[in-house]
PDB file of C-alpha atoms in Angstrom:
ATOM      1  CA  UNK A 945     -40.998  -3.828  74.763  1.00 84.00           C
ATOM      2  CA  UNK A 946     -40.563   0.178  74.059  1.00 93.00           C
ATOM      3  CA  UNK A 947     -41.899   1.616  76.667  1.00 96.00           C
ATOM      4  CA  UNK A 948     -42.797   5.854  76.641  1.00 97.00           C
ATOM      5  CA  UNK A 949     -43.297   8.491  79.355  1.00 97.00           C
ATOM      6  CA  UNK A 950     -44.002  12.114  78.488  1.00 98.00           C
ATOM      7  CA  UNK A 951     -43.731  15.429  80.819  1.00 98.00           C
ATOM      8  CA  UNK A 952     -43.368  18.407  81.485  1.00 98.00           C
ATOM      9  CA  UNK A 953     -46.603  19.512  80.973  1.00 98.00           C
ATOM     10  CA  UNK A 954     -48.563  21.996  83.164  1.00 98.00           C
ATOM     11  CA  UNK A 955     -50.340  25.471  83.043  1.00 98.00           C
ATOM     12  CA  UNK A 956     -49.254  27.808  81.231  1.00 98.00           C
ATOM     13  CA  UNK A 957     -49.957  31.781  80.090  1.00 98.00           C
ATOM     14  CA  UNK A 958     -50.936  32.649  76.384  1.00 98.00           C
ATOM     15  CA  UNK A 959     -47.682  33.596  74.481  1.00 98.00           C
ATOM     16  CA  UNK A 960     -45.532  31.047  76.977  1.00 98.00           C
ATOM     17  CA  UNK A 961     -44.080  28.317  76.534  1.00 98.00           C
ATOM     18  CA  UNK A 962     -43.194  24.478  77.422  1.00 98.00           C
ATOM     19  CA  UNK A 963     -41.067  21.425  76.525  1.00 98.00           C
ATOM     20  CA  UNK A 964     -42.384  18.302  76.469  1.00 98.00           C
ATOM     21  CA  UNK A 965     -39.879  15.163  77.195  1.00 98.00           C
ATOM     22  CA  UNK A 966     -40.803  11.733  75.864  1.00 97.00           C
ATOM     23  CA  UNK A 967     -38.273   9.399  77.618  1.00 97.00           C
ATOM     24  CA  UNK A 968     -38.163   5.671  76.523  1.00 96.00           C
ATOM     25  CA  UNK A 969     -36.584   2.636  78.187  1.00 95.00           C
ATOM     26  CA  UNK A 970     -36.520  -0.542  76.298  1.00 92.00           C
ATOM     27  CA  UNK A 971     -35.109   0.350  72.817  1.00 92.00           C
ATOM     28  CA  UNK A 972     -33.088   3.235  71.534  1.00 91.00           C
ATOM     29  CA  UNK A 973     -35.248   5.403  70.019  1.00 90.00           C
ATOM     30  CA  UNK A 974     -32.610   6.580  67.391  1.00 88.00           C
ATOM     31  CA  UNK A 975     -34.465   2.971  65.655  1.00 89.00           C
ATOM     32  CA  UNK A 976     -37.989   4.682  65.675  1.00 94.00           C
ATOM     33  CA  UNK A 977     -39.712   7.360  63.914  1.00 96.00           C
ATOM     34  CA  UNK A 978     -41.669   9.561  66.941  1.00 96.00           C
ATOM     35  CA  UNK A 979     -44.585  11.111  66.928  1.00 97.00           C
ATOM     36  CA  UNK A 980     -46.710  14.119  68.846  1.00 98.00           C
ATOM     37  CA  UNK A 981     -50.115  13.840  68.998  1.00 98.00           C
ATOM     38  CA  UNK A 982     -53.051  15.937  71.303  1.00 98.00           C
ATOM     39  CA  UNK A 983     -56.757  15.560  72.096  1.00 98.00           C
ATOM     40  CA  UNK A 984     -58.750  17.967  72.877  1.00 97.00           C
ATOM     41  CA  UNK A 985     -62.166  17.453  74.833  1.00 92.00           C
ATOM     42  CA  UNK A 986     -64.567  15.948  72.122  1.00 94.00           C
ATOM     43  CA  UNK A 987     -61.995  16.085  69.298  1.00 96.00           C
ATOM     44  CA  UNK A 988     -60.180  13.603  67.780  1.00 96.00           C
ATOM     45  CA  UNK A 989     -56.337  12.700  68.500  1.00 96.00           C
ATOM     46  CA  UNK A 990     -54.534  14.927  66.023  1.00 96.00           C
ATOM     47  CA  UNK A 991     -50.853  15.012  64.639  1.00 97.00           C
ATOM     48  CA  UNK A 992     -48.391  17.688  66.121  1.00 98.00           C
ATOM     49  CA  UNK A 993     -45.083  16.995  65.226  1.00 98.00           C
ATOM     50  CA  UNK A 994     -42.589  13.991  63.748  1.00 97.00           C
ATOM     51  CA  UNK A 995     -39.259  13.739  63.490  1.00 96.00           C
ATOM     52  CA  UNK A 996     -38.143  10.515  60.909  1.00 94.00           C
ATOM     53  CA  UNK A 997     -35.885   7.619  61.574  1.00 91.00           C
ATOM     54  CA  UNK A 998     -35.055   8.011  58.126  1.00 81.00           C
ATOM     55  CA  UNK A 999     -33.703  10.828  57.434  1.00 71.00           C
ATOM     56  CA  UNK A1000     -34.211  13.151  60.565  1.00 81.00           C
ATOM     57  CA  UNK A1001     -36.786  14.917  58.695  1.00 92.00           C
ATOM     58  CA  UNK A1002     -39.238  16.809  60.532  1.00 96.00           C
ATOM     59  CA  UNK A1003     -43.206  17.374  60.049  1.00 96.00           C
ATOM     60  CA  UNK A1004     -45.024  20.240  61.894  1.00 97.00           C
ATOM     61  CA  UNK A1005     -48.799  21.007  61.446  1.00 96.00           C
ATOM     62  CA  UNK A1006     -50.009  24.133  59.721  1.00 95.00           C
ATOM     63  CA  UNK A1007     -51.127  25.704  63.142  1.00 92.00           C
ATOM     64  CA  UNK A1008     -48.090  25.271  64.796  1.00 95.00           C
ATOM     65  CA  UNK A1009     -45.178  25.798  62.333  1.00 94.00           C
ATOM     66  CA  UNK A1010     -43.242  28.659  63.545  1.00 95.00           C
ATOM     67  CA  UNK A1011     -44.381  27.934  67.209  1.00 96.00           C
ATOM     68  CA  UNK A1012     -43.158  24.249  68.006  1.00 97.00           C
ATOM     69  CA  UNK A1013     -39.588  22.453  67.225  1.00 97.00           C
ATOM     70  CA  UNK A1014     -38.912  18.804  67.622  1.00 97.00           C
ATOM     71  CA  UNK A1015     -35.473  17.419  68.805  1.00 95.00           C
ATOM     72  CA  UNK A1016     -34.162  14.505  69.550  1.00 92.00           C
ATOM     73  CA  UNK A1017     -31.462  13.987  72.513  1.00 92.00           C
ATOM     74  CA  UNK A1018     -29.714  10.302  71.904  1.00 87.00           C
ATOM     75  CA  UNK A1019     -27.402  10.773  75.002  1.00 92.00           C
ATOM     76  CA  UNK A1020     -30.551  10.595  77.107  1.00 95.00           C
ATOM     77  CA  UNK A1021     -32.494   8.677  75.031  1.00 95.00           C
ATOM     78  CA  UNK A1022     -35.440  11.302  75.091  1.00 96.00           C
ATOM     79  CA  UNK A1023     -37.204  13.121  72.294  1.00 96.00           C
ATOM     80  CA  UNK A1024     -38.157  17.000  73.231  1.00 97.00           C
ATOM     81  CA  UNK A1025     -41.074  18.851  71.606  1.00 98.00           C
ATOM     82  CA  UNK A1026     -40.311  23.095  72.851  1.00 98.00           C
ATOM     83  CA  UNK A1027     -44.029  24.864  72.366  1.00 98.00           C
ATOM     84  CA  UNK A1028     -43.594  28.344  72.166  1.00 98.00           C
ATOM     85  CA  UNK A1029     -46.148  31.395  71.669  1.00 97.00           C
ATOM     86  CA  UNK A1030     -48.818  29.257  72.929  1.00 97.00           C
ATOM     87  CA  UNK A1031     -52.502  29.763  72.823  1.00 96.00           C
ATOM     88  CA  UNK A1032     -55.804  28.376  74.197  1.00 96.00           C
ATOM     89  CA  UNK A1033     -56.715  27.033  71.364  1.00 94.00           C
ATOM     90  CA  UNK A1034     -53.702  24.405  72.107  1.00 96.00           C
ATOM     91  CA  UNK A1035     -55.117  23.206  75.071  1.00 97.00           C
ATOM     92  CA  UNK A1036     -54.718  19.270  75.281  1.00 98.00           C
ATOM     93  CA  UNK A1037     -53.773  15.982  76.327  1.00 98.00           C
ATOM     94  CA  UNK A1038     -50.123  15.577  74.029  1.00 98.00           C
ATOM     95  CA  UNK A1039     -49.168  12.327  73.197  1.00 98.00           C
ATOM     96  CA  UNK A1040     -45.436  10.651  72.449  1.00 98.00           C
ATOM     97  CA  UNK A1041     -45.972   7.701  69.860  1.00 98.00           C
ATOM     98  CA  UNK A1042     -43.299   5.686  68.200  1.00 97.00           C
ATOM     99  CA  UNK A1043     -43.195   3.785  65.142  1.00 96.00           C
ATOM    100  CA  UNK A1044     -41.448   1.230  63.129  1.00 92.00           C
ATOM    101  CA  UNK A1045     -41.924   3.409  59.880  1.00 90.00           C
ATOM    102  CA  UNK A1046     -39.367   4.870  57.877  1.00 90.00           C
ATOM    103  CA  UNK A1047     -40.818   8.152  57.167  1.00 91.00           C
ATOM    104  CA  UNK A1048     -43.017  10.158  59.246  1.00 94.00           C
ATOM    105  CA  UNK A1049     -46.871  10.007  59.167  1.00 93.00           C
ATOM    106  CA  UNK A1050     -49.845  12.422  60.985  1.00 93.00           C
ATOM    107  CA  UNK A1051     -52.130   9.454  61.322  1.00 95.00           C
ATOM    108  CA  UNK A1052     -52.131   7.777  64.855  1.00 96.00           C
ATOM    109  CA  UNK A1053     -52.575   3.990  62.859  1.00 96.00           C
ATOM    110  CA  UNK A1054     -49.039   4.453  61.846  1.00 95.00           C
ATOM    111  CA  UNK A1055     -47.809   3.747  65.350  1.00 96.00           C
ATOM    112  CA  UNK A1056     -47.057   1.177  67.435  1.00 95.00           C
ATOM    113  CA  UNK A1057     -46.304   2.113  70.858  1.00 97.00           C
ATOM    114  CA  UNK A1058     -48.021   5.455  73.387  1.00 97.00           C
ATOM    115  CA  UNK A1059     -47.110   6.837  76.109  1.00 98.00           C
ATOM    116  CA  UNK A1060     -49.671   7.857  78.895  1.00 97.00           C
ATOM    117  CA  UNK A1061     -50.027  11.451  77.777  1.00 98.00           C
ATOM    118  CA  UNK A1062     -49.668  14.866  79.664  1.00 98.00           C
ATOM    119  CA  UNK A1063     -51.669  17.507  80.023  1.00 98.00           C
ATOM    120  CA  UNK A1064     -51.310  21.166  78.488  1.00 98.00           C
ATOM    121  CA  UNK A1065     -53.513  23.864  79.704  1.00 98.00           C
ATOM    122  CA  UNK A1066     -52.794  27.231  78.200  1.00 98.00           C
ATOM    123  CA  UNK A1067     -55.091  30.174  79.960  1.00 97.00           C
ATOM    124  CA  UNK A1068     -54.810  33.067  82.093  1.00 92.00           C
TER     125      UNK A1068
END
């Protein structure tokens, strides 16, 4: 069973930044296709960022290209997501979600395994 822990989230000033870890135990994750997801209070669980199993291919939301970059790092079986230039408006519970699919999807149906989330505040 894949099993997935995120952190290195916190508070943190508009503009600043953070990078979220999603370390799994279980399975290599060079087999899956991850997933970032966040909820907001009273919203629903929306795609971030994916990086492919594929073909390495990233996806990046409209409201955060230019501000976030996903990476994987095989020797420590961990998948990164760096925020940078962040803003309130990104204020959320961020998910790590892994998948069996090929290619890389912004719907949360499309995956298989969560982690337990961390939370992101972003304020002054």
């Amino acid at each position: 069973q894949l099993q997935l822990v995120e952190s290195g989230g916190g508070l943190v000033q508009p503009g600043g930044s953070l990078r979220l870890s999603c370390a799994a135990s279980g399975f290599s994750l060079d087999y899956y296709t991850i997933g970032w997801f966040r909820q907001a209070p009273g919203k629903e669980r929306e795609g971030v960022s994916c990086i492919s199993s594929s073909d390495r291919n990233t996806y990046y939301a409209d409201s955060v290209k230019g501000r976030f970059a996903i990476s994987r790092d095989n020797a420590k079986n961990t998948v990164h997501l760096q925020m940078n230039s962040l803003k309130p408006e990104h204020t959320a519970v961020y998910y790590c979600a892994a998948g069996r699919r090929y290619y890389c999807s912004g719907s949360p149906d499309e995956y298989d395994d969560w982690g337990q989330g961390t939370q992101v505040t972003v304020s002054s």
